[in-house]
Structures are given as C-alpha cells and as structure tokens.
Amino acid sequence: MTSIAFIGLGHMGAPMAANLIKSGVMVKVFDLVPEAMKSLTELGALSAKSACGAASGADVVITMLPAGKHVRSLYLGEGSSDKGLLDVVAEGTLLIDCSTIDAQSAKKVAEVAVSKGLEFIDAPVSGGTAGAAAGTLTFICGGSETGFEQASKVLSHMGANILHAGDSGAGQVAKICNNMLLSVLMIATSESLQMGIDHGLDPKVLSEIMKVSSGGNWTLDKYNPCPDVMESVPSSNGYQGGFMVDLMVKDLGLSQEAALLTNSCTPMGALARSLYVNHARQGNGTRDFSSIFEQFSSFQQMTHIQQNKNKG
Ligand code: NAD
C-alpha cells in the first residue's frame, strides 16, 4: 500500500488529508500545532513527532503550508536548525507541494530535489475549503511529465481537475495569474451590482441578466458578492468562511512580484492589490474576499447619509 506523509493540516490540508485517508491509502500526518492532527488520527492516520519523522520512509510527501519561506525551510532546512525533508526522504520519494507560494521558491526546491534524483511537483490548488472538503479541487501542477503523471494518481483522491501548466514553478505562475483575474472580476462584479442597486435594480434580477450577457463570469455564477442573491455563499453568511481577504492580499502580492520580474504590465492586478490591501487594513483580513462588495455599498450608504444631513 502507498504510504503518504501529509504535512501542514490547516484549513486546506486537514480536509485534503481526510480525503486521502478515506481513499484507503496509509497516511502519516504532521503539523506544528499538535491539535491539528487529532481529527485525522481519529480517521485512521498515524501521527509523527516531526516533519522529517513523517517523511522518512514515505512513498509520497505532500505539503500544504502558508508561504514560500515555510516551504524552503521545511524542504531545504533553510533558516532552521533541523534537517530539510530532502535530506531524509528515501530514494524515489515523490514530493508534492500544494501551497500557494512564489515560483522562485518552488523552482529552488525543485532544483535541489532534482540534484538528489527526486521528483518535486508544485501543485497549488483552486477551489477553496469547500473544494478541499468535497474532494473537487483543481490542482495546477508544475514539474516534469513523469512527476506529473505520478502525482496525478495521488491528487485524484483530492481533486476533480489535475492540470499540467509546464516545468517547475509553472503551477505557481498559473495559479497567481488565475487569482489576479479572480480578484479583478470580484471587484468589477461588486461595483457593477452596486451601481445597479443605486439605480433601483433588484440585484437578483441584475445578476441573472449579467450571467447570460457578455459580463457573465465565475463570481456571478458561483460566488455572488451581494448578500442574499445566492444561497450558501459567504456573502449570504456575513462573509464568513470561504477564501480570506488576507490570502487574496498574499496572492496579489505574489502576482505583483512576478510582474516585476518580467516587466509585465498588470494595471488591473496592481489596482486590485491596493483595493484589497485597503480592505484588509480596515479590519476585513479574516473575512471572505467577496466582502470587497462592502467597499462600494458602504460608500453609497455614507453618501446617502451625507446627502440627508445636508438636506436637514
Ligand atoms: P492555514 O494557515 O490554515 O494552514 C497552514 C498549516 O501549516 C497550519 O496548520 C500550520 O501550523 C502548518 N505549518 C506551518 N509551518 C509548518 C511546518 N514547518 N511543519 C508543519 N506544519 C506547518 O493555511 P490554509 O488556509 O490551509 O492554506 C494553505 C495554503 O493553501 C496557503 O499557501 C494558501 O494560500 C493556499 N490556499 C488556501 C485556500 C483557502 O481557501 N484557505 C485556497 C487555495 C489555496
């Protein structure tokens, strides 16, 4: 039976690891926060005392960590007194990092892995916590053909779409291109909906019209930012759950760093980052990213209040 080490059991990692366990593979888990391992050991996973303890002897290592510095530190031992995973894994171990990080870090880890004869795949995900729980994530992979084929078999237990973007780092680049586009669509959908509301339109009716017109997009189909237009989305639940503003700010920072490296022109991405940073600085960092809608609706409410005051 394939043995898998799963390291990083946060909002995404825990439900992903749970799906692997349910698929019948042997899973050994590790997280710096011991409580994070409890729900998985209850499902049948083994727990390790350290990341290296989980990874040594495993056929496959999967990591789901916050940012590039965590990934470099864990795999390479960079800035840490511990050994890196690349120093302890067995020959032939397949390494898959599902975190969203900068492409440079992914390429660096892959380079060292290849120098030791190991396959390292960057495989950031799209689909959020709901997709992680349902096992319907999209994995956007970078790495060799052989590594991708091996990784696909494992990732299919946690996702519905497994795509190969290109060589090492390409998965990360494709992921931040997607999230930059998503942020722009979310902001543009929010301002359009609010302008319609300001002119007396019903946002449900307006959404149905735009969905089947040339402005139709994923946010209207699946994730309407205006409260009570759609059921079971964060906007209809006080913007709780979903994809945090802080994570969108992180991804937009990564996309702007990537744009600088290649001198790419990304004016909409730059503006989207500023708007999301501003939104986070107003105390919205842990709310869902569709709460950016309130930047437009609150502005309108304040204008009405001001107009009424002036009349008074
Ligand atoms: P999270 O902060 O909930 O989880 C990260 C986990 O990693 C934590 O439990 C932390 O204790 C653990 N960790 C950190 N360093 C570690 C180490 N050295 N060894 C072991 N464990 C360690 O984050 P998340 O929401 O699960 O996101 C993980 C990654 O997935 C991020 O890169 C994020 O951008 C990306 N992502 C998140 C979402 C989402 O909706 N949350 C969606 C798509 C992609």
Coordinates of C-alpha atoms in Angstrom, one line a residue, residues 9-310:
L9 CA -3.0 20.5 8.4
G10 CA -4.7 23.9 8.4
H11 CA -7.9 25.0 6.7
M12 CA -7.0 23.2 3.5
G13 CA -4.5 20.5 4.5
A14 CA -6.8 18.8 7.0
P15 CA -9.8 18.1 4.7
M16 CA -7.4 17.1 1.9
A17 CA -5.6 14.6 4.1
A18 CA -9.0 13.3 5.3
N19 CA -9.9 12.5 1.7
L20 CA -6.7 10.6 1.2
I21 CA -7.4 8.6 4.3
K22 CA -10.9 7.8 3.1
S23 CA -9.5 6.6 -0.2
G24 CA -7.7 3.8 1.7
V25 CA -4.0 4.9 1.5
M26 CA -1.8 4.9 4.5
V27 CA -1.3 8.5 5.8
K28 CA 1.1 9.8 8.4
V29 CA 0.4 13.4 9.4
F30 CA 2.4 16.2 11.0
D31 CA 1.6 19.8 11.9
L32 CA 3.4 22.2 14.2
V33 CA 0.1 22.5 16.1
P34 CA -0.5 19.1 17.6
E35 CA -4.3 19.6 17.9
A36 CA -4.5 19.9 14.1
M37 CA -3.6 16.2 13.9
K38 CA -6.4 15.0 16.2
S39 CA -9.3 14.8 13.7
L40 CA -7.0 12.9 11.2
T41 CA -5.8 10.3 13.7
E42 CA -9.4 9.8 14.6
L43 CA -10.0 8.9 10.9
G44 CA -7.1 6.4 11.0
A45 CA -4.0 8.4 10.2
L46 CA -0.7 7.8 12.1
S47 CA 0.8 10.9 13.6
A48 CA 4.5 11.8 13.6
K49 CA 6.6 13.8 16.1
S50 CA 8.3 15.8 13.4
A51 CA 8.0 16.6 9.7
C52 CA 11.2 14.6 9.0
G53 CA 9.7 11.7 11.0
A54 CA 6.6 11.8 8.8
A55 CA 8.5 12.0 5.6
S56 CA 11.3 9.4 6.1
G57 CA 10.2 6.1 4.6
A58 CA 7.1 7.6 2.8
D59 CA 6.4 6.9 -0.9
V60 CA 4.9 10.3 -1.3
V61 CA 5.2 13.6 0.7
I62 CA 2.5 16.2 0.4
T63 CA 2.9 19.7 2.0
M64 CA 0.3 22.4 2.4
L65 CA 1.9 25.4 4.1
P66 CA 1.3 29.1 4.3
A67 CA 4.1 30.7 2.2
G68 CA 7.4 30.3 0.4
K69 CA 9.6 30.7 3.5
H70 CA 7.9 27.8 5.2
V71 CA 8.3 25.6 2.1
R72 CA 12.0 26.5 1.7
S73 CA 12.7 26.0 5.4
L74 CA 10.9 22.6 5.5
Y75 CA 12.4 21.0 2.4
L76 CA 15.8 22.6 2.5
G77 CA 16.3 23.3 6.2
E78 CA 16.9 26.9 5.3
G79 CA 17.0 29.2 8.4
S80 CA 16.3 26.2 10.6
S81 CA 18.5 24.0 12.9
D82 CA 16.6 20.9 11.6
K83 CA 17.4 18.9 8.6
G84 CA 15.4 19.5 5.5
L85 CA 13.0 16.9 4.1
L86 CA 15.3 16.5 1.1
D87 CA 18.0 15.2 3.5
V88 CA 15.9 12.5 4.9
V89 CA 13.4 11.1 2.3
A90 CA 14.1 7.7 0.7
E91 CA 15.3 7.4 -2.9
G92 CA 12.3 7.5 -5.3
T93 CA 10.0 9.5 -2.9
L94 CA 7.7 11.8 -4.8
L95 CA 7.4 15.3 -3.4
I96 CA 4.3 17.4 -3.9
D97 CA 3.9 20.9 -2.6
C98 CA 0.3 22.2 -2.7
S99 CA 0.9 25.5 -1.0
T100 CA 0.5 28.8 -3.0
I101 CA 4.0 30.3 -3.0
D102 CA 6.3 32.3 -5.2
A103 CA 7.5 30.5 -8.3
Q104 CA 11.2 31.2 -7.3
S105 CA 10.9 29.2 -4.1
A106 CA 9.2 26.3 -5.9
K107 CA 12.0 26.3 -8.6
K108 CA 14.7 26.4 -5.9
V109 CA 13.3 23.4 -4.0
A110 CA 12.8 21.5 -7.3
E111 CA 16.4 22.2 -8.3
V112 CA 17.8 20.8 -5.1
A113 CA 15.4 17.8 -5.3
V114 CA 16.4 17.0 -8.9
S115 CA 20.1 17.2 -7.9
K116 CA 19.3 14.4 -5.4
G117 CA 17.4 12.4 -8.0
L118 CA 14.0 13.2 -6.6
E119 CA 10.8 14.5 -8.3
F120 CA 9.3 17.7 -6.9
I121 CA 5.9 18.9 -8.2
D122 CA 4.4 22.3 -7.4
A123 CA 0.7 21.8 -7.2
P124 CA -1.2 24.8 -5.8
V125 CA -4.9 24.4 -5.7
S126 CA -8.1 26.3 -6.6
G127 CA -11.5 25.5 -5.1
G128 CA -11.1 26.7 -1.5
T129 CA -12.1 24.9 1.7
A130 CA -15.4 23.7 0.2
G131 CA -13.5 22.1 -2.7
A132 CA -11.0 20.6 -0.3
A133 CA -13.7 19.0 1.8
A134 CA -15.6 17.7 -1.2
G135 CA -12.5 16.4 -2.9
T136 CA -13.2 18.5 -6.0
L137 CA -10.1 20.8 -6.0
T138 CA -8.3 21.9 -9.2
F139 CA -4.6 21.1 -8.9
I140 CA -2.4 23.3 -11.1
C141 CA 0.9 21.5 -11.5
G142 CA 4.5 22.4 -12.5
G143 CA 7.3 19.8 -13.0
S144 CA 8.4 17.0 -15.2
E145 CA 6.0 14.9 -17.3
T146 CA 7.0 11.8 -15.3
G147 CA 6.5 13.6 -11.9
F148 CA 3.2 15.0 -13.1
E149 CA 1.9 11.5 -14.1
Q150 CA 2.9 10.0 -10.8
A151 CA 1.4 13.0 -8.8
S152 CA -1.9 12.8 -10.8
K153 CA -2.7 9.4 -9.3
V154 CA -2.3 10.7 -5.8
L155 CA -4.0 14.1 -6.4
S156 CA -7.0 12.4 -8.0
H157 CA -8.2 11.3 -4.4
M158 CA -8.5 15.0 -3.5
G159 CA -9.4 16.8 -6.7
A160 CA -11.6 16.8 -9.8
N161 CA -9.2 18.6 -12.2
I162 CA -5.4 17.9 -12.3
L163 CA -3.7 20.1 -14.9
H164 CA -0.1 20.4 -16.0
A165 CA 1.0 24.0 -16.6
G166 CA 4.6 23.3 -17.5
D167 CA 8.0 22.9 -15.8
S168 CA 8.8 23.6 -12.2
G169 CA 7.2 26.8 -10.9
A170 CA 4.7 26.9 -13.8
G171 CA 1.9 25.7 -11.5
Q172 CA 2.6 28.7 -9.2
V173 CA 2.6 31.2 -12.0
A174 CA -0.7 29.8 -13.5
K175 CA -2.3 29.9 -10.0
I176 CA -1.4 33.6 -9.4
C177 CA -2.5 34.6 -12.9
N178 CA -5.8 32.9 -12.1
N179 CA -6.2 34.6 -8.7
M180 CA -5.2 38.0 -10.1
L181 CA -8.0 37.6 -12.7
L182 CA -10.4 36.4 -10.0
S183 CA -9.8 39.5 -7.8
V184 CA -10.4 41.8 -10.7
L185 CA -13.6 40.0 -11.6
M186 CA -14.8 40.1 -8.0
I187 CA -14.2 43.9 -7.7
A188 CA -15.8 44.7 -11.1
T189 CA -18.8 42.5 -10.3
S190 CA -19.2 44.2 -7.0
E191 CA -19.1 47.8 -8.4
S192 CA -21.5 46.8 -11.2
L193 CA -24.0 45.2 -8.9
Q194 CA -23.9 48.2 -6.5
M195 CA -24.4 50.7 -9.3
G196 CA -27.5 48.8 -10.4
I197 CA -28.8 48.8 -6.9
D198 CA -28.2 52.5 -6.6
H199 CA -30.4 52.9 -9.7
G200 CA -33.2 50.9 -8.1
L201 CA -32.5 47.5 -9.7
D202 CA -33.0 44.2 -7.9
P203 CA -29.5 42.6 -7.5
K204 CA -31.0 39.1 -8.1
V205 CA -32.6 40.3 -11.4
L206 CA -29.4 42.2 -12.4
S207 CA -27.3 39.1 -11.6
E208 CA -29.5 36.9 -13.8
I209 CA -29.2 39.4 -16.7
M210 CA -25.4 39.8 -16.5
K211 CA -24.9 36.0 -16.1
V212 CA -26.3 35.3 -19.5
S213 CA -24.8 38.5 -21.1
S214 CA -21.3 39.5 -22.1
G215 CA -20.4 40.4 -18.5
G216 CA -21.1 36.9 -17.2
N217 CA -18.3 35.4 -15.1
W218 CA -17.5 32.9 -12.3
T219 CA -18.3 35.3 -9.5
L220 CA -21.9 35.8 -10.8
D221 CA -22.3 32.0 -11.5
K222 CA -20.9 30.7 -8.2
Y223 CA -19.9 33.3 -5.7
N224 CA -22.2 36.4 -5.9
P225 CA -20.7 39.1 -3.6
C226 CA -24.1 40.8 -2.9
P227 CA -25.8 39.4 0.3
D228 CA -28.9 37.3 -0.3
V229 CA -28.6 36.9 -4.0
M230 CA -27.3 33.4 -3.7
E231 CA -27.7 30.8 -1.0
S232 CA -24.8 29.0 0.6
V233 CA -22.1 31.5 -0.4
P234 CA -20.1 33.6 2.1
S235 CA -21.9 36.9 1.2
S236 CA -25.2 35.4 2.5
N237 CA -23.5 34.3 5.7
G238 CA -21.8 37.5 6.9
Y239 CA -18.8 36.9 4.7
Q240 CA -17.7 34.1 7.0
G241 CA -15.8 31.0 5.6
G242 CA -14.5 30.9 2.1
F243 CA -11.3 32.5 1.0
M244 CA -9.8 35.1 3.4
V245 CA -9.0 38.6 2.3
D246 CA -5.5 38.2 3.8
L247 CA -4.8 35.2 1.5
M248 CA -6.0 37.2 -1.5
V249 CA -3.7 40.0 -0.5
K250 CA -0.9 37.5 -0.3
D251 CA -1.6 36.1 -3.8
L252 CA -1.9 39.6 -5.3
G253 CA 1.5 40.5 -3.7
L254 CA 2.9 37.3 -5.4
S255 CA 1.4 38.3 -8.7
Q256 CA 2.9 41.8 -8.5
E257 CA 6.3 40.4 -7.6
A258 CA 6.0 38.1 -10.6
A259 CA 5.0 41.0 -12.8
L260 CA 8.1 43.0 -11.7
L261 CA 10.4 40.1 -12.5
T262 CA 9.3 40.0 -16.2
N263 CA 8.4 43.7 -16.5
S264 CA 4.8 42.6 -17.3
C265 CA 2.1 45.3 -17.4
T266 CA -0.6 44.4 -14.9
P267 CA -2.5 47.7 -14.1
M268 CA -5.7 45.9 -13.1
G269 CA -3.8 43.5 -10.8
A270 CA -2.0 46.4 -9.2
L271 CA -5.2 48.3 -8.5
A272 CA -6.9 45.1 -7.2
R273 CA -4.0 44.6 -4.8
S274 CA -4.3 48.2 -3.5
L275 CA -8.1 47.8 -3.0
Y276 CA -7.7 44.5 -1.2
V277 CA -4.8 45.9 1.0
N278 CA -7.0 48.8 1.9
H279 CA -9.9 46.4 2.7
A280 CA -7.7 44.3 4.9
R281 CA -6.4 47.4 6.7
Q282 CA -9.9 48.3 7.6
G283 CA -10.2 45.1 9.6
N284 CA -11.5 42.7 7.0
G285 CA -8.5 40.5 6.7
T286 CA -10.1 37.3 8.0
R287 CA -13.4 37.8 6.2
D288 CA -14.2 36.2 2.8
F289 CA -12.7 38.1 -0.2
S290 CA -16.2 38.8 -1.7
S291 CA -16.7 41.2 1.3
I292 CA -14.9 43.8 -1.0
F293 CA -18.5 44.4 -2.1
E294 CA -18.9 46.5 1.1
Q295 CA -16.3 49.0 -0.2
F296 CA -18.9 50.0 -2.7
S297 CA -22.2 49.5 -0.8
S298 CA -20.9 51.3 2.4
F299 CA -19.6 54.2 0.3
Q300 CA -23.1 54.6 -1.2
Q301 CA -24.7 54.4 2.2
M302 CA -22.3 57.1 3.5
T303 CA -23.2 59.3 0.5
H304 CA -26.9 59.0 1.3
I305 CA -26.3 59.8 5.0
Q306 CA -24.3 62.9 4.0
Q307 CA -27.0 64.0 1.5
N308 CA -29.7 63.6 4.1
K309 CA -27.6 65.6 6.6
N310 CA -27.1 68.3 4.0

